[in-house]
Short mmCIF file of C-alpha atoms and ligand atoms in Angstrom, two decimals:
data_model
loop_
_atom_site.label_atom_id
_atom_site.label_comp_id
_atom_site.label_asym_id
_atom_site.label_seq_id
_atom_site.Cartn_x
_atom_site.Cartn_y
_atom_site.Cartn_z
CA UNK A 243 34.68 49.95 45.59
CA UNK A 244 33.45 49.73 41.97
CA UNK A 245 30.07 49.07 40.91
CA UNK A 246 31.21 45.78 39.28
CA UNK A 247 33.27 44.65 42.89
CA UNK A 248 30.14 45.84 45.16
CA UNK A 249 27.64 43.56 42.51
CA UNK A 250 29.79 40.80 43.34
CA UNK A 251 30.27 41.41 46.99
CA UNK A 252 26.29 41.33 47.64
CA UNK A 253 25.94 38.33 45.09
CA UNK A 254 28.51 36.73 47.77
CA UNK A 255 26.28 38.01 51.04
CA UNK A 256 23.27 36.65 49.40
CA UNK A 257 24.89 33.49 49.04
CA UNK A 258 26.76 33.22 52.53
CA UNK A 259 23.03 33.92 53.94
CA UNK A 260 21.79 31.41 52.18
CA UNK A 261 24.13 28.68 53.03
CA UNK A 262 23.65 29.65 56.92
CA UNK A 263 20.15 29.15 56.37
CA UNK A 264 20.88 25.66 55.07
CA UNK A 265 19.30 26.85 51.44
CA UNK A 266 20.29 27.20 47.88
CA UNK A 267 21.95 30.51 47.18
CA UNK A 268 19.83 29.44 43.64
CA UNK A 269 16.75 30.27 45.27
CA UNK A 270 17.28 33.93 45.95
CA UNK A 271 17.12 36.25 43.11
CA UNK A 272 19.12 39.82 43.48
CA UNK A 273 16.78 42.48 42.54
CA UNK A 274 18.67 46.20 41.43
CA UNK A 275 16.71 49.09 43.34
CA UNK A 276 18.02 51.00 40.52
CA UNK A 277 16.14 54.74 41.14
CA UNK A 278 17.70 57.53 40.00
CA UNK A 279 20.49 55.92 38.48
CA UNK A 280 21.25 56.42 35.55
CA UNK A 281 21.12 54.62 31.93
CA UNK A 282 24.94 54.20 31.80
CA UNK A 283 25.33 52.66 35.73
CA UNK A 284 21.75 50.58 34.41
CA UNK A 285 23.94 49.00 31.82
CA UNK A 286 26.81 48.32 33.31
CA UNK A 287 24.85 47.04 36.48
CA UNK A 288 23.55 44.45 33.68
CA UNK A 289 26.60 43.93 32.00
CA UNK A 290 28.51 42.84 35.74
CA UNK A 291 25.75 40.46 36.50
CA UNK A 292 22.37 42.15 37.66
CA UNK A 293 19.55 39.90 36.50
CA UNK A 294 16.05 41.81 37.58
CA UNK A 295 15.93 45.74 37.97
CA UNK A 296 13.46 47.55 40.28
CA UNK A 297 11.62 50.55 39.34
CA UNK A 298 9.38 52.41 41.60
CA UNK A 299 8.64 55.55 39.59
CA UNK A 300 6.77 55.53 35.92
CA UNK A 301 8.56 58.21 34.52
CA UNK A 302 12.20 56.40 35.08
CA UNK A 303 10.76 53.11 33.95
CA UNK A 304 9.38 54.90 30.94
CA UNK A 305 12.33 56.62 30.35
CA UNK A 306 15.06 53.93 30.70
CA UNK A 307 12.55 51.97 28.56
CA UNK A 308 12.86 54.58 25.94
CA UNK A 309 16.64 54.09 26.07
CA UNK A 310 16.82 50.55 25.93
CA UNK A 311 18.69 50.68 29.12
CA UNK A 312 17.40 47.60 30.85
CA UNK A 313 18.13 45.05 27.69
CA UNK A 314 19.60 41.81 29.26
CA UNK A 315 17.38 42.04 32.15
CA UNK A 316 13.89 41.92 33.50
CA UNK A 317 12.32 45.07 34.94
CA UNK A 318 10.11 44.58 38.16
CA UNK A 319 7.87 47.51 39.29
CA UNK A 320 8.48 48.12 43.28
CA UNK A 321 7.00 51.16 43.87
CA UNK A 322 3.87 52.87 44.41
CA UNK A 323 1.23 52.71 41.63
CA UNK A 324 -1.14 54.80 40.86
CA UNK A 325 -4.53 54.12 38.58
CA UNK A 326 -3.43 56.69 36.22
CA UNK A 327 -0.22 55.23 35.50
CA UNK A 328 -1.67 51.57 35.36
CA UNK A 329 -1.26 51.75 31.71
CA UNK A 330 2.05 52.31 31.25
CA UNK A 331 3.24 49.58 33.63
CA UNK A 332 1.43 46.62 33.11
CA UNK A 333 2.81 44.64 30.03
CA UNK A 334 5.74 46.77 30.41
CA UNK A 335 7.30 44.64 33.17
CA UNK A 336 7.95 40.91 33.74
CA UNK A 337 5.92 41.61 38.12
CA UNK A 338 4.39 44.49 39.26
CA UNK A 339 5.49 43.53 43.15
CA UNK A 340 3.38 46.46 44.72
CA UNK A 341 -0.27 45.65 44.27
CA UNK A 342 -2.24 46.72 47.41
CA UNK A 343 -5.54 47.21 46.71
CA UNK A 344 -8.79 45.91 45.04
CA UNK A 345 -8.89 48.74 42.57
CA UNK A 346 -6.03 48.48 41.92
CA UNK A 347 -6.08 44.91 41.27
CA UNK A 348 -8.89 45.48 39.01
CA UNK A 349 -7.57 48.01 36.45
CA UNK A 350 -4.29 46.03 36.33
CA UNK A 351 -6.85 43.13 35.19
CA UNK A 352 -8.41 45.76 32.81
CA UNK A 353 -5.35 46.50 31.46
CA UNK A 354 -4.14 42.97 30.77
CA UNK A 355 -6.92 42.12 29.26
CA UNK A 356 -6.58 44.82 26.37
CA UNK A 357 -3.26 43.83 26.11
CA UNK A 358 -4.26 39.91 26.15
CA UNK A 359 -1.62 38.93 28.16
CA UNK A 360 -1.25 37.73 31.98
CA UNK A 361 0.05 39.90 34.29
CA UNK A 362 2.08 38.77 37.03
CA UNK A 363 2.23 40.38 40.19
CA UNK A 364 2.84 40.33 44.13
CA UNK A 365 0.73 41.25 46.79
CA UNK A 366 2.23 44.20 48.76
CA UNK A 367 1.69 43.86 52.65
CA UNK A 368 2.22 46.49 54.94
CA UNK A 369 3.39 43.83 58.16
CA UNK A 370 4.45 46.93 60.43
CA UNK A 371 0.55 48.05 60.00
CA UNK A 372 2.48 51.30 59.46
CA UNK A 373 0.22 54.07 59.06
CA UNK A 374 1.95 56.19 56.32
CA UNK A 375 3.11 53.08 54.82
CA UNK A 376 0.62 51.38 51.69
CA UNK A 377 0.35 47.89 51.92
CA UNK A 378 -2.32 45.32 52.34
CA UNK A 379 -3.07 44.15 55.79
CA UNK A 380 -2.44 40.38 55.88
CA UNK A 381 -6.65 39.70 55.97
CA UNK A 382 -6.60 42.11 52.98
CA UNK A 383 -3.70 39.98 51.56
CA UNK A 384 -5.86 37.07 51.77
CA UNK A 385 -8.62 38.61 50.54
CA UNK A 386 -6.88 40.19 47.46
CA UNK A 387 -5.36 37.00 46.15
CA UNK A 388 -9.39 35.58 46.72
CA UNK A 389 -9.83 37.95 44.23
CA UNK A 390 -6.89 37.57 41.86
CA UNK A 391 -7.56 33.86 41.50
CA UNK A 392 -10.62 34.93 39.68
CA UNK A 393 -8.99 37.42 37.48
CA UNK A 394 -8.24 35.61 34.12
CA UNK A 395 -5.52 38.32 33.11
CA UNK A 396 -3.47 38.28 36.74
CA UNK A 397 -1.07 35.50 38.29
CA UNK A 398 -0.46 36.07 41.57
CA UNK A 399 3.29 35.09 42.34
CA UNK A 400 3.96 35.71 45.71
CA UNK A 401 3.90 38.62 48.45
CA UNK A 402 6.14 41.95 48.95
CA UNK A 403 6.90 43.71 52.08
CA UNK A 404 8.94 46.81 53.22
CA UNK A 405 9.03 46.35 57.04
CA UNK A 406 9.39 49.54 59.40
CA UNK A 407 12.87 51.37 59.10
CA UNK A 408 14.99 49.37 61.95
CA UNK A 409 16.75 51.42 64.62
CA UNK A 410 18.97 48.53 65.18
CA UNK A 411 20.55 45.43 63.31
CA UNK A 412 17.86 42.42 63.80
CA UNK A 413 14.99 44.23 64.36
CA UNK A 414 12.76 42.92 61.56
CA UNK A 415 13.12 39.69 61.41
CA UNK A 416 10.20 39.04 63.44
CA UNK A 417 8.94 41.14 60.65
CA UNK A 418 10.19 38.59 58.35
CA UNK A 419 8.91 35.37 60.00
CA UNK A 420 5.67 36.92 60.05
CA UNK A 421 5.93 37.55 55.96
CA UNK A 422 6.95 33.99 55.66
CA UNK A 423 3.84 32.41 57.89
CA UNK A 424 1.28 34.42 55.64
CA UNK A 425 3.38 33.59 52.74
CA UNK A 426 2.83 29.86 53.35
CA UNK A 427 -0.29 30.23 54.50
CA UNK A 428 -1.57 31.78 51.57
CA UNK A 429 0.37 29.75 49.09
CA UNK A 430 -1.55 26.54 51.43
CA UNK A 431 -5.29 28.11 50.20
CA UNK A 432 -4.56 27.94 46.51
CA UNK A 433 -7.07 30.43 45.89
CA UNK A 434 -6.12 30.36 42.25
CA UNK A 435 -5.16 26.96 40.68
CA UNK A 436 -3.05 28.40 38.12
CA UNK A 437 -0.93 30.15 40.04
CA UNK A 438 1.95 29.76 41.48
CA UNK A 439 2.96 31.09 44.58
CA UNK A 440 6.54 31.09 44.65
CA UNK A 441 8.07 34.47 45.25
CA UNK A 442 8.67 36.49 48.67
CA UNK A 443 10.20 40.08 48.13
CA UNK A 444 11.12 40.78 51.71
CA UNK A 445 15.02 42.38 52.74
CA UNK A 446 17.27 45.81 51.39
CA UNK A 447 20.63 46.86 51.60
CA UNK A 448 20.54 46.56 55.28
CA UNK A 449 18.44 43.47 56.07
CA UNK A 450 18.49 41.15 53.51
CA UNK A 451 20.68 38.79 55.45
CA UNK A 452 18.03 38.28 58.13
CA UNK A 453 15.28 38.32 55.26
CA UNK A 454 17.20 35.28 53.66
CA UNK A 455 17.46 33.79 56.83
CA UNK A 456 13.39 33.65 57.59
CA UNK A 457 12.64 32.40 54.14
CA UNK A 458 13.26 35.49 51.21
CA UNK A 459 13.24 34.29 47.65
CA UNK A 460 13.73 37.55 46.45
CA UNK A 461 15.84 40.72 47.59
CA UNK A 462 15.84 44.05 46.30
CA UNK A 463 18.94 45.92 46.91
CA UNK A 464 19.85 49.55 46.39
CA UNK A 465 22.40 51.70 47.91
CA UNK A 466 23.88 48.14 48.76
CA UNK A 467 24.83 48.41 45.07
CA UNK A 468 25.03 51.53 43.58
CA UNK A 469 25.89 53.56 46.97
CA UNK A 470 23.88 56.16 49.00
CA UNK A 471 20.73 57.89 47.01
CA UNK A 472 20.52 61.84 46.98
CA UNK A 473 19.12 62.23 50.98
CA UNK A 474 15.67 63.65 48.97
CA UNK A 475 15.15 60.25 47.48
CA UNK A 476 16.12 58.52 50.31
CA UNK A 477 12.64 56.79 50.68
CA UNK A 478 12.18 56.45 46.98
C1 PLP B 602 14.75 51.81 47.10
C2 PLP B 602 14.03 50.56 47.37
C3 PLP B 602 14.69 49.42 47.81
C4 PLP B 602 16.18 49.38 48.07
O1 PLP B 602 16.51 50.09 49.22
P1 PLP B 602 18.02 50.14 49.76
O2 PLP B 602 17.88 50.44 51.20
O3 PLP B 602 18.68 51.23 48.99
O4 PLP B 602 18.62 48.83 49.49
C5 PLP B 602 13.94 48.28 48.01
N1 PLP B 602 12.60 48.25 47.81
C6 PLP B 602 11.93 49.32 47.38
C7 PLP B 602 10.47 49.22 47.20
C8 PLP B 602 12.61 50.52 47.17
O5 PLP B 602 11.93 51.59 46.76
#
């Protein structure tokens, strides 16, 4: 299949899912895991359809920056940030959906705040309490958005999650239902007034079906898309 035929084929899985959960195939935005491709397969991802890209390394966002490639869509960063590279992400992207950690939180604030704009983001929880995974535990979750409510530079949209690698179809949707119980939970405390908690970045290539199913508003899809990754990138 063609890049253009497998966009449209997930945009039709994403609504099927949707309609067997008895929601609006609306709700659920498609989000391009679009590492290591490059600038060309970027634009013509955009030109068939794709709405949001996902980044999860600073030098490709930087890069396909540089080139423009991303015009027509937003850019989300998914991947893992570190304090040295705060600076070139915040500002630079419509969510940062990987935000883990009080410092973290902080020098995103920092940043924001020289900029004068409001940074939006997503919690990032680590609901397999994997141990080489990063990821906020859901107390840290709550504690973290505690925190964000008081930053004047940070909105805090919603939560993130990239559940254990499933041996078999199914798996993590437990996973799921628990993302969607701290998700409402959370989004219950209104620990910042100004916020709005609308956004739950849960499901991949092979998941997102039962992701949709417990309650996803947002899916970010890879090798769904653009087909298998070199095996070194695998992970991203
Ligand atoms: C690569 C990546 C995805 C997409 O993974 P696929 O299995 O290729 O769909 C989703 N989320 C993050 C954070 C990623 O790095």
């Amino acid at each position: 299949m063609e890049l253009e035929e497998r966009i449209a084929a997930v945009k039709e899985q994403i609504a099927a899912a949707a309609r067997a959960a008895g929601r609006n195939p609306e709700e659920i935005t498609l989000c391009a895991a679009t590492k290591v491709q490059s600038e060309d397969t970027i634009r013509r991802a955009i030109a068939a359809g794709i709405g949001v890209c996902g980044e999860n390394r600073v030098q490709e966002l930087n890069a396909h920056l540089e080139e423009g490639a991303y015009q027509g869509a937003e850019v989300h960063f998914i991947g893992h940030l570190q304090r040295n590279k705060v600076k070139y992400v915040v500002g630079r992207v419509s969510l940062i959906q990987s935000v883990a950690g009080e410092e973290l939180l902080a020098l995103i604030e920092k940043q924001a705040a020289k900029l004068g704009i409001v940074q939006d983001i997503l919690i990032e929880v680590n609901i397999g309490a994997e141990e080489t995974k990063s990821g906020a535990t859901p107390e840290q979750a709550h504690h973290l958005a505690e925190l964000a409510g008081q930053m004047e530079h940070i909105r805090l949209r919603g939560l993130m999650a990239i559940p254990p690698a499933a041996a078999q179809e199914g798996e993590n949707r437990r996973f799921f239902a628990e993302m969607r119980r701290l998700f409402v939970d959370m989004a219950g405390k209104k620990y910042d007034n100004e916020s709005t908690m609308d956004i739950l970045s849960m499901g991949m290539s092979r998941d997102f079906g039962d992701a949709i199913a417990e309650g996803a508003t947002l899916v970010r899809i890879g090798t769904g898309l653009f087909g298998p990754r070199p095996a070194n990138r695998a992970q991203g």
